[in-house]
Amino acid sequence: MASNGVAAQQAFAPVLAALATLQGNVEQTQKSQAHDFLERFQKSPEAWTATHSLLQSADATPDAKVFAATTLKGKITYDIDQLPRDSLVALRDSILSLLASYRLGPRPIRTQLCVCLANLAIQMTEWKDVLEVVVSTLGNNPESGSCVLEFLRVLPEEVTEGRKITLTEEQLDARTNELLGNNAVQVLRLLTQYSQSSASAAVNPQLMDCITSWLREIPVAEIVKTPLLSTVINALSSDDSFESSVECLCAIFKETRDVDENIEVIRTLFPRVTGLRSKIAEAAEGPDPDTFKGITRIFAEAGEAWVVLIARMPEQFRPLVESVLECAARDRDREVISLTFKFWYEIKLYLVLEKYIEARVQFVDIFSQLVDIMIKHLEFPVPEGRDETDLFDGDREQEERFREFRHQMGDVLKDCCEVIGVTECLGKSFELIQRWVTTYASQAAGNEVPHWQKLEAPLFSMRAMGRMVDKEENIILPQLMPLIVLIPDHEKVRFAAIMVLGRYTEWTSEHPDFLEPQLNYIIAAFDNRSKDVIRAAAMALKFFCVDCKTLLVGHAEQLEKFYESILDRLPPASQEEVTEGVASVVSVQPIDRLYETLKLYCDPIVQKLMVKANEAHDEKGKLAVADHLQLLTLFIQVVNPYVPSGQENPAVKYCQEIFPILGAIVDSFNGFTPICERICRCWRYMLISYRTAMQPLLPQLAEKLVSGFANSRLGCFLWVTSSVVREFSDERDLVDPATTEAIYQFFEQQCLTMLRALDKVPPEDLPDVIEDFFRLLIDALLYYPHRLIPSPLFGPIFDAALTALTLQQAEPLRPTLHYLRDVLSYGGDNPPTGALEKSPPGIQRTLKTLLSSKGEILVQRILTGLMFNFPKDNMPDASGVLLALVELLPNDVSPWILRTIQMLPAGSVSQNESDRVMGNINKWISSGELKKVRYTLQDFTTSYRRRNVAPRDGLGRLEAARFRFSG
C-alpha cells in the first residue's frame, strides 16, 4: 500500500507521543487520555497509511512498530470496508513486502504481519492462489523460510476464528475449503520437503508448530505415513525444539481419540511412544524440570487419548499405564504429577464398569502402587534445620500451591478407592499410622513429634477418602478411630486428626460407641494454642452436631454451657460454624421443649447484641454488631420445626419476642449497610423458614421495611419485600384475600419510594438498589400480574427499566433485562408460570398500548447497549429482549431498528451495511424466521462494537432522557 511518507510520519507523531505517555511514569489520568486517543486512532481511516509508514520507518522504536502491526491486524479484521475493493491487491503486496523486510524479526512483528496476511486472505475472496503467491514471494530466499512457516501456522488458526470476520456463514465455509481443504496435500508436501532439507530444518520448532496447526486439516493418518512422525519424535532430543515437539505429539494424540477410526494410526504410534520410556529416568534425574514435565505430558496425554483401548486391551497397553505410574513415582519435587491426574480419573471411569472388569483386575496392582505414591507425595517437606515453623522457606506461594495440590491428590485417592476398594485404600493409611505408632510414638514428647510428616500424610489421606467410605464400614475404621484420639499434640498432626474426625461424623453417627472419645478430643482442642487447630475443632464440632444431632438431643443444656464459654474466644467464621452445629441439636428437640431450648441458646446472643449495639460508636464496633447478628440468623435458618396446622410455631413465638430489638437496632443504624443487611437477612430467613406462620409479624415487618427503605435507600429492604411477596401471594394456601391485598399495597409503597429516588438521583448512583428493585419486580410480576400490569405505576416502572439500561454494570442490567423479557411475554399467550396460565386480552392490550409509545425507545436502549456499553455477560439477555419484542410486534420493530441505525454517529455505519442488515431483517420477518432477526442483530452490533468506540461527547440523538416521576 503506497503512502505519503512525510504526511504519514506527521500523522503518527501524536500516536508516538501517546505510546510514550502510556509507557512513561505519568499520572493515571494522562494514561487514560492516551489510551482513549490510541483506541480512537486504531478505528480511524487514517490508521491504514500511518501504520505502514511507521513499519517502514527506520527510526521508530520496536514497541511502536509492534503497536503499528497490531493496529494493522485490527484494521484488516474489522475495518476492511474502509478501503476500496480494488486497493486490496496493493495492500496484499505491501504486507508481503513488509514481511520480507521483517523476515529475520523481531518475531512479534513478523507474527502480527502473518496474521494480517492470513486475515486479508480470508476476506479477499477473489485471491485464489494464496499459497502459491506466498511461497513464490517469500520462499525463494532461505532467510524468508521463517515467514512462510509462520504464515502456514497462523492461517488455520485465523480461519477457525473466522466468526470475527464479516463474511456470511456460506462465504466463510467456502473460503475455509479454498484456503485449508484444497491446500492440505500441498502443505503436507511442503512441510515434508522442508523437514528433509537440512539438519537444522528437522529440529526447527516452527516446523513442529506448523504441523500442530495443520493437524485439524490434514488427516493424522496421512501425517504418520510420512517422515514427519520420525522428525517430530527425533526433535525431542533437541533442546530448541523439545517443547514444540511435545506440543505436536500431544496434538497428534488428541486427533486419535476416536480409537476405532484411528486404530491403525495408534498401532503405529504406540511403539514409538513406549520406546520413550527410557527417557523418564533420564529426565527425572536431569537438571531441567521442563524436560521431565514434557516427557510426563507425552505419556499422560497418550493415555488420555487411548483410554478406551487401555480398558479393552489391558495387557497390550499396560506398558503405557506403567509409564504414567513411573512418571508419578519419580516426581520428587511434585512438579509434574498433576499432569497425570486426568488420566487416572478417565481410566477409572472405564474400570468401574462391569464391562471392563478384566482390565480392573489387571490394573489392581498399579492402582495399589498409586495409593502408596500419592500418600508419599502428601508428606510435608522436611526442614533442613530444626525450625519447623517455616517449612517452605518463607515462600507463601509455594505453600499455597502445595495445599491445593494435596486436595487434587485426594481426588486421585478417591479414584483409587473406586477401582480397588475403600478397604484396601484405608488399610494402607491404617498400616502407615500403625507403623508410625510402633516406631516413633514412644519418642514423642509434648510438641516434639519425630517424623511427624509420616503420620500427618496418611491422616490427610484418610480425610481425602472420607466421602468414599460407607457408614457401615466395620473392618478398618473400628481399629483406626481409637488410634486417632491418641494422636500427640503436634500442631499439624492434631489439625489433621481433628479434620479426619470431622470428616467421618456420618460413620460415627452409626457407631455411637465411638462418639464420646472423639467429641472429648475435639472439645479439648478448643484450648490449643494454635489458631488453625481451634478453627479445625470448630468445623469438626459443627459436623458432629449436624450428623450426630439425634445422639446429642439429650445433652442440649451441657452443650449450651460449653457453647457460651467458648463463643467469644473464636474468630467470626468459627463462631458461625459452631453456632450452626449447636443449632442443629436445638432443631431436633421435642416440640414442647423447643421454645425454651431456643431461648436458652439465643437469649445470651441477643443480650450481647444489645450491649454491642449500645457501645458501637465507630466502624469496628458496628461491624461487631453485624457479625453477631449472623449468629442469630443461623439459629433461624437451622431451627425449622414441623408444626401441625393450627398450633403456634415455637420458633415464631421467639421471633416475636426479639423483633422489637431488631427493629430498634435497624432504626439506630439505618445508614450503616452491614448492620441493615444482616438484619434484613435475618428477617428474610424468618420468612423462608416459617413461611405463612409469620403472618402475625407481617404488620410490624412491613412497617420496618417501608421506613427502612425510605430512610436508607438500601436494597436489602427490597430483598425482604421480595420474600414477603413470594410467601404471601394468592397462590399460597392459608393466606386470606385481605392479607394478599395488604401485601400488594405494601409492595406498591416500596415501588413509589424507589421511583421517587430515581427521580432525584441518577441511576449510576443506585446500581445495587436498581438490581434489587428489578428482582423484586420479577417476583411481583410473577405473582401479581393482574394487579401490576393495569396499575398506574406500570408505565413509570417501564420508564425506570429504560433508564436502568443506560448502566454499564452487569449486575443491575441482568434483572432489568429479565424483567423486560417477562413483561413482554405477557403480551403473548405464554407468560411465565405463575398466577396466569394465559394472558387475558385486557393485559395484552395494555402491554401493546404501552409498547406503541415506548417500544422504539426500548429498541434504542437495547441496541445502544449492545453497540456501546453492555458487558459481555448481558448480551444474550439483551438480544433475548429484542427477540421477544420482534415476536410480539414484528412489523413495528423493523422501522424502529432502521431509525435507531440512522441515529448512530455519522460515518460509523455505511449505507451498504445498513441496507444489508435491514434487508436481512425484513426477509426474516416476512418468512416468519424471527430467531434469525436476533442473530442478524447480534452479528451487526458485535461488528459495530469492534469497529467503533462510544463518542466521548455523548451519543447524540441516542442519548437517554433523564427519568422523571411526579407520583
Coordinates of C-alpha atoms in Angstrom, one line a residue, residues 469-881:
V469 CA -16.3 -44.7 53.0
D470 CA -19.6 -46.2 53.7
K471 CA -21.3 -45.6 57.1
E472 CA -21.4 -49.3 57.6
E473 CA -17.6 -49.9 57.2
N474 CA -16.6 -52.3 60.0
I475 CA -13.1 -53.5 59.2
I476 CA -10.6 -50.7 59.2
L477 CA -12.3 -47.7 61.0
P478 CA -13.1 -49.6 64.3
Q479 CA -9.4 -50.3 64.6
L480 CA -8.3 -46.8 63.4
M481 CA -10.6 -44.5 65.4
P482 CA -9.2 -45.4 68.8
L483 CA -5.7 -44.6 67.5
I484 CA -6.7 -41.2 66.2
V485 CA -7.8 -39.8 69.5
L486 CA -4.4 -40.7 70.9
I487 CA -2.5 -38.7 68.3
P488 CA 0.1 -36.4 70.0
D489 CA -0.3 -32.7 70.3
H490 CA 1.8 -31.5 67.3
E491 CA 0.0 -28.6 65.5
K492 CA -0.2 -30.1 62.0
V493 CA -0.8 -33.6 63.2
R494 CA -3.5 -32.5 65.7
F495 CA -5.1 -30.4 62.9
A496 CA -5.1 -33.4 60.5
A497 CA -6.6 -35.8 63.2
I498 CA -9.4 -33.4 64.0
M499 CA -10.2 -32.9 60.4
V500 CA -10.4 -36.7 60.0
L501 CA -12.8 -37.0 62.9
G502 CA -14.9 -34.2 61.4
R503 CA -14.9 -36.0 58.0
Y504 CA -16.2 -39.3 59.4
T505 CA -19.1 -38.0 61.6
E506 CA -21.7 -39.8 59.4
W507 CA -19.8 -43.0 60.2
T508 CA -19.7 -42.1 63.9
S509 CA -23.5 -41.5 63.9
E510 CA -23.9 -45.1 63.0
H511 CA -21.3 -46.2 65.6
P512 CA -22.3 -44.3 68.8
D513 CA -19.8 -46.1 71.0
F514 CA -17.0 -44.0 69.4
L515 CA -18.8 -40.7 69.8
E516 CA -17.7 -39.7 73.3
P517 CA -13.9 -40.1 73.0
Q518 CA -14.0 -38.3 69.6
L519 CA -16.1 -35.5 71.0
N520 CA -13.8 -35.1 74.0
Y521 CA -10.8 -35.0 71.8
I522 CA -12.3 -32.2 69.7
I523 CA -13.6 -30.2 72.7
A524 CA -10.1 -30.4 74.3
A525 CA -8.7 -28.8 71.1
F526 CA -10.5 -25.5 71.8
D527 CA -7.8 -24.9 74.4
N528 CA -5.0 -25.5 72.0
R529 CA -2.5 -22.6 71.3
S530 CA -2.8 -23.0 67.6
K531 CA -5.4 -20.9 65.8
D532 CA -5.6 -23.5 63.0
V533 CA -6.3 -26.3 65.4
I534 CA -9.1 -24.3 67.0
R535 CA -10.6 -23.5 63.6
A536 CA -10.4 -27.2 62.8
A537 CA -12.1 -28.0 66.1
A538 CA -14.9 -25.6 65.3
M539 CA -15.5 -27.1 61.9
A540 CA -15.4 -30.7 63.3
L541 CA -17.8 -29.8 66.1
K542 CA -20.2 -28.4 63.5
F543 CA -20.2 -31.7 61.6
F544 CA -20.6 -33.7 64.8
C545 CA -23.6 -31.7 65.9
V546 CA -25.2 -31.8 62.4
D547 CA -24.6 -35.6 61.7
C548 CA -25.0 -36.8 65.3
K549 CA -27.7 -34.4 66.5
T550 CA -30.1 -37.2 67.4
L551 CA -27.4 -38.7 69.6
L552 CA -26.9 -35.3 71.3
V553 CA -30.5 -34.4 71.8
G554 CA -30.4 -35.1 75.5
H555 CA -27.2 -33.1 76.0
A556 CA -28.6 -29.7 74.9
E557 CA -28.0 -28.0 78.3
Q558 CA -24.4 -29.1 78.7
L559 CA -23.7 -28.2 75.1
E560 CA -25.1 -24.7 75.7
K561 CA -22.8 -24.1 78.6
F562 CA -19.8 -25.1 76.5
Y563 CA -21.1 -23.1 73.6
E564 CA -21.4 -19.9 75.7
S565 CA -18.0 -20.4 77.3
I566 CA -16.0 -20.6 74.0
L567 CA -18.0 -18.3 71.7
D568 CA -16.2 -15.1 72.4
R569 CA -12.8 -16.8 72.1
L570 CA -13.5 -17.8 68.5
P571 CA -12.9 -15.8 65.2
P572 CA -16.2 -14.9 63.4
A573 CA -16.0 -17.8 60.9
S574 CA -15.6 -20.4 63.7
Q575 CA -18.4 -18.7 65.7
E576 CA -20.7 -19.3 62.8
E577 CA -19.6 -22.9 62.3
V578 CA -20.1 -23.8 66.0
T579 CA -23.4 -21.9 66.0
E580 CA -24.7 -23.8 63.0
G581 CA -23.7 -27.1 64.8
V582 CA -25.5 -26.4 68.1
A583 CA -28.5 -25.0 66.3
S584 CA -28.8 -28.4 64.6
V585 CA -29.1 -30.0 68.1
V586 CA -31.7 -27.4 69.0
S587 CA -33.7 -28.2 65.9
V588 CA -34.3 -31.8 66.9
Q589 CA -35.6 -31.0 70.4
P590 CA -39.2 -32.2 71.1
I591 CA -41.7 -29.6 70.1
D592 CA -42.8 -28.9 73.7
R593 CA -39.2 -28.1 74.7
L594 CA -38.2 -26.3 71.5
Y595 CA -39.1 -22.7 72.6
E596 CA -37.3 -22.9 75.9
T597 CA -34.2 -24.5 74.4
L598 CA -34.1 -21.9 71.6
K599 CA -34.5 -19.2 74.2
L600 CA -31.7 -20.8 76.3
Y601 CA -29.3 -20.5 73.4
C602 CA -30.4 -17.2 71.8
D603 CA -31.1 -15.0 74.8
P604 CA -27.4 -14.6 75.6
I605 CA -26.7 -13.8 71.9
V606 CA -29.5 -11.1 72.0
Q607 CA -28.2 -9.7 75.3
K608 CA -24.6 -9.4 73.9
L609 CA -26.1 -7.9 70.7
M610 CA -27.8 -5.1 72.7
V611 CA -24.6 -4.4 74.6
K612 CA -22.5 -4.3 71.4
A613 CA -25.2 -2.0 69.8
N614 CA -25.0 0.4 72.7
E615 CA -21.2 0.5 72.6
A616 CA -20.9 0.7 68.8
H617 CA -19.6 4.2 68.3
D618 CA -17.1 3.5 65.5
E619 CA -17.0 1.3 62.4
K620 CA -15.2 -1.5 64.2
G621 CA -17.9 -1.6 66.8
K622 CA -20.7 -1.5 64.2
L623 CA -19.1 -4.4 62.3
A624 CA -19.0 -6.4 65.5
V625 CA -22.8 -5.9 65.8
A626 CA -23.2 -7.1 62.2
D627 CA -21.1 -10.2 62.8
H628 CA -23.1 -11.0 66.0
L629 CA -26.4 -10.7 64.2
Q630 CA -25.3 -13.5 61.9
L631 CA -25.3 -16.0 64.8
L632 CA -29.0 -15.2 65.5
T633 CA -29.8 -15.7 61.8
L634 CA -28.1 -19.1 61.8
F635 CA -30.5 -20.3 64.5
I636 CA -33.4 -19.1 62.5
Q637 CA -32.1 -20.8 59.4
V638 CA -31.5 -24.2 61.1
V639 CA -34.3 -24.4 63.6
N640 CA -37.2 -25.1 61.4
P641 CA -39.6 -27.4 63.1
Y642 CA -42.6 -29.1 61.7
V643 CA -45.7 -27.7 63.4
P644 CA -49.1 -29.1 62.7
S645 CA -51.7 -26.7 61.3
G646 CA -53.4 -24.7 63.9
Q647 CA -50.6 -24.9 66.5
E648 CA -48.3 -22.0 67.4
N649 CA -44.8 -22.3 66.0
P650 CA -42.4 -22.0 68.9
A651 CA -39.7 -20.5 66.7
V652 CA -42.1 -17.8 65.5
K653 CA -43.1 -17.2 69.1
Y654 CA -39.4 -16.4 69.9
C655 CA -39.1 -14.3 66.7
Q656 CA -42.0 -12.2 68.0
E657 CA -40.0 -11.6 71.3
I658 CA -36.8 -10.4 69.6
F659 CA -38.4 -8.5 66.6
P660 CA -38.7 -5.2 68.6
I661 CA -35.0 -5.4 69.4
L662 CA -34.0 -6.0 65.8
G663 CA -36.3 -3.1 64.7
A664 CA -34.7 -0.8 67.2
I665 CA -31.2 -1.7 66.0
V666 CA -32.1 -1.1 62.4
D667 CA -33.6 2.3 63.3
S668 CA -30.5 3.2 65.2
F669 CA -28.0 2.1 62.4
N670 CA -30.2 3.0 59.4
G671 CA -27.3 4.4 57.4
F672 CA -24.8 1.5 58.2
T673 CA -25.1 -1.0 55.4
P674 CA -23.6 -4.1 57.0
I675 CA -26.0 -4.0 60.0
C676 CA -29.0 -3.3 57.8
E677 CA -28.1 -6.1 55.5
R678 CA -27.6 -8.6 58.4
I679 CA -30.9 -7.7 60.0
C680 CA -32.7 -7.9 56.7
R681 CA -31.1 -11.3 56.1
C682 CA -32.4 -12.4 59.5
W683 CA -35.9 -11.3 58.6
R684 CA -35.7 -12.9 55.2
Y685 CA -34.8 -16.3 56.8
M686 CA -37.7 -15.9 59.2
L687 CA -40.0 -15.8 56.1
I688 CA -38.1 -18.6 54.4
S689 CA -38.1 -20.9 57.4
Y690 CA -41.5 -20.3 58.8
R691 CA -43.4 -19.0 55.8
T692 CA -47.1 -18.3 56.4
A693 CA -46.6 -18.9 60.2
M694 CA -45.0 -15.4 60.1
Q695 CA -48.4 -13.8 59.4
P696 CA -48.7 -12.3 63.0
L697 CA -45.4 -10.4 62.4
L698 CA -46.3 -9.0 59.0
P699 CA -47.7 -5.6 60.0
Q700 CA -44.6 -4.8 62.1
L701 CA -42.2 -6.2 59.4
A702 CA -43.9 -4.2 56.6
E703 CA -43.7 -1.0 58.7
K704 CA -39.9 -1.5 59.3
L705 CA -39.3 -2.4 55.6
V706 CA -41.1 0.7 54.3
S707 CA -39.4 3.1 56.8
G708 CA -36.0 1.4 56.4
F709 CA -36.0 1.7 52.6
A710 CA -37.4 5.2 52.6
N711 CA -34.7 6.4 55.0
S712 CA -31.7 4.5 53.7
R713 CA -32.4 3.5 50.0
L714 CA -30.6 0.2 50.7
G715 CA -31.6 -2.7 48.5
C716 CA -31.6 -5.2 51.4
F717 CA -35.0 -3.9 52.4
L718 CA -36.2 -4.9 49.0
W719 CA -34.8 -8.5 49.4
V720 CA -37.1 -9.0 52.3
T721 CA -40.0 -7.4 50.4
S722 CA -39.5 -10.0 47.7
S723 CA -39.7 -12.8 50.2
V724 CA -43.0 -11.3 51.6
V725 CA -44.4 -11.1 48.1
R726 CA -43.5 -14.7 47.3
E727 CA -44.6 -16.2 50.6
F728 CA -48.0 -14.4 50.8
S729 CA -49.2 -14.4 47.2
D730 CA -52.6 -15.5 46.0
E731 CA -51.2 -19.0 45.2
R732 CA -50.3 -19.8 48.8
D733 CA -52.6 -21.9 51.0
L734 CA -53.8 -20.4 54.3
V735 CA -53.4 -16.8 53.1
D736 CA -56.6 -14.8 53.1
P737 CA -57.5 -12.2 50.4
A738 CA -57.2 -9.4 52.9
T739 CA -53.6 -10.3 53.6
T740 CA -52.7 -10.6 49.9
E741 CA -54.3 -7.2 49.3
A742 CA -52.3 -5.6 52.1
I743 CA -49.1 -7.2 50.8
Y744 CA -49.7 -5.8 47.3
Q745 CA -50.3 -2.3 48.8
F746 CA -47.1 -2.7 50.8
F747 CA -45.3 -3.6 47.6
E748 CA -46.6 -0.5 45.7
Q749 CA -45.4 1.7 48.6
Q750 CA -41.9 0.3 48.1
C751 CA -42.2 1.0 44.3
L752 CA -43.2 4.6 45.0
T753 CA -40.2 5.1 47.2
M754 CA -37.9 3.7 44.6
L755 CA -39.4 5.7 41.7
R756 CA -39.1 8.9 43.8
A757 CA -35.5 8.1 44.5
L758 CA -34.7 7.6 40.8
D759 CA -36.4 11.0 40.1
K760 CA -33.8 12.6 42.3
V761 CA -30.7 10.5 41.9
P762 CA -29.1 9.4 38.6
P763 CA -29.1 5.6 38.1
E764 CA -25.3 5.5 38.2
D765 CA -25.5 6.2 41.9
L766 CA -28.0 3.5 42.6
P767 CA -26.8 0.3 40.8
D768 CA -27.2 -2.1 43.7
V769 CA -30.7 -0.8 44.6
I770 CA -31.8 -1.0 40.9
E771 CA -30.6 -4.6 40.9
D772 CA -32.7 -5.5 44.0
F773 CA -35.7 -3.4 42.7
F774 CA -36.0 -5.3 39.5
R775 CA -35.5 -8.6 41.3
L776 CA -38.5 -7.6 43.4
L777 CA -40.4 -6.7 40.3
I778 CA -39.8 -10.1 38.7
D779 CA -41.4 -11.7 41.7
A780 CA -44.3 -9.2 41.8
L781 CA -44.9 -9.7 38.0
L782 CA -44.9 -13.5 38.6
Y783 CA -47.4 -13.5 41.5
Y784 CA -49.5 -10.3 40.9
P785 CA -49.5 -9.7 37.1
H786 CA -53.3 -9.0 37.1
R787 CA -52.6 -6.1 39.6
L788 CA -49.2 -4.8 38.4
I789 CA -49.7 -4.5 34.6
P790 CA -53.0 -2.5 34.8
S791 CA -51.6 -0.4 37.6
P792 CA -50.8 3.3 37.1
L793 CA -47.3 2.5 38.3
F794 CA -46.6 0.1 35.4
G795 CA -45.7 2.8 33.0
P796 CA -43.3 4.6 35.3
I797 CA -41.7 1.3 36.2
F798 CA -41.2 0.6 32.5
D799 CA -39.5 4.0 32.2
A800 CA -37.3 3.1 35.1
A801 CA -36.3 0.0 33.3
L802 CA -35.4 2.0 30.2
T803 CA -33.3 4.3 32.4
A804 CA -31.6 1.3 34.1
L805 CA -30.5 0.1 30.6
T806 CA -28.0 3.0 30.5
L807 CA -25.9 1.4 33.2
Q808 CA -22.7 -0.4 32.4
Q809 CA -22.6 -2.9 35.3
A810 CA -23.7 -6.5 34.6
E811 CA -25.4 -7.0 38.0
P812 CA -28.2 -4.4 37.7
L813 CA -28.6 -5.0 34.0
R814 CA -29.3 -8.7 34.4
P815 CA -32.5 -8.5 36.4
T816 CA -33.6 -5.4 34.5
L817 CA -33.4 -7.4 31.2
H818 CA -35.1 -10.4 32.8
Y819 CA -37.9 -8.2 34.0
L820 CA -38.4 -6.8 30.5
R821 CA -38.4 -10.2 28.9
D822 CA -41.0 -11.3 31.4
V823 CA -43.1 -8.2 30.8
L824 CA -43.0 -8.8 27.0
S825 CA -44.1 -12.4 27.5
Y826 CA -47.4 -11.2 28.9
G827 CA -48.2 -9.6 25.5
G828 CA -48.5 -13.1 24.0
D829 CA -50.0 -16.4 25.0
N830 CA -47.1 -17.9 27.0
P831 CA -46.4 -15.8 30.1
P832 CA -44.1 -17.1 32.8
T833 CA -45.6 -19.7 35.1
G834 CA -47.3 -18.0 37.9
A835 CA -50.7 -16.5 38.7
L836 CA -51.8 -16.6 35.0
E837 CA -51.7 -19.6 32.7
K838 CA -52.6 -17.4 29.7
S839 CA -52.5 -13.6 29.4
P840 CA -56.1 -12.2 29.3
P841 CA -56.9 -10.0 26.3
G842 CA -57.0 -6.9 28.6
I843 CA -53.5 -7.4 29.8
Q844 CA -52.3 -8.0 26.2
R845 CA -53.9 -4.8 25.1
T846 CA -52.5 -2.8 28.0
L847 CA -49.0 -4.0 27.2
K848 CA -49.2 -3.4 23.4
T849 CA -50.6 0.1 24.1
L850 CA -47.6 0.8 26.3
L851 CA -45.2 -0.6 23.6
S852 CA -46.7 1.6 20.9
S853 CA -45.4 4.6 22.7
K854 CA -42.3 3.1 24.5
G855 CA -41.2 0.3 22.1
E856 CA -39.0 2.4 19.9
I857 CA -37.2 3.8 23.0
L858 CA -36.7 0.2 24.2
V859 CA -35.2 -0.7 20.8
Q860 CA -32.9 2.3 21.0
R861 CA -31.7 1.4 24.6
I862 CA -31.1 -2.2 23.8
L863 CA -29.3 -1.6 20.5
T864 CA -27.3 1.2 22.1
G865 CA -26.3 -1.1 24.9
L866 CA -25.3 -3.9 22.6
M867 CA -23.2 -1.5 20.5
F868 CA -21.6 0.6 23.2
N869 CA -21.9 -0.2 26.9
F870 CA -23.5 -3.6 27.8
P871 CA -21.0 -6.0 29.4
K872 CA -20.5 -9.2 27.5
D873 CA -22.4 -11.3 30.1
N874 CA -25.6 -9.2 29.4
M875 CA -25.5 -9.7 25.6
P876 CA -27.7 -12.9 25.4
D877 CA -30.4 -11.4 27.7
A878 CA -30.4 -8.1 25.7
S879 CA -30.8 -9.9 22.4
G880 CA -33.5 -12.0 24.0
V881 CA -35.5 -8.9 24.8

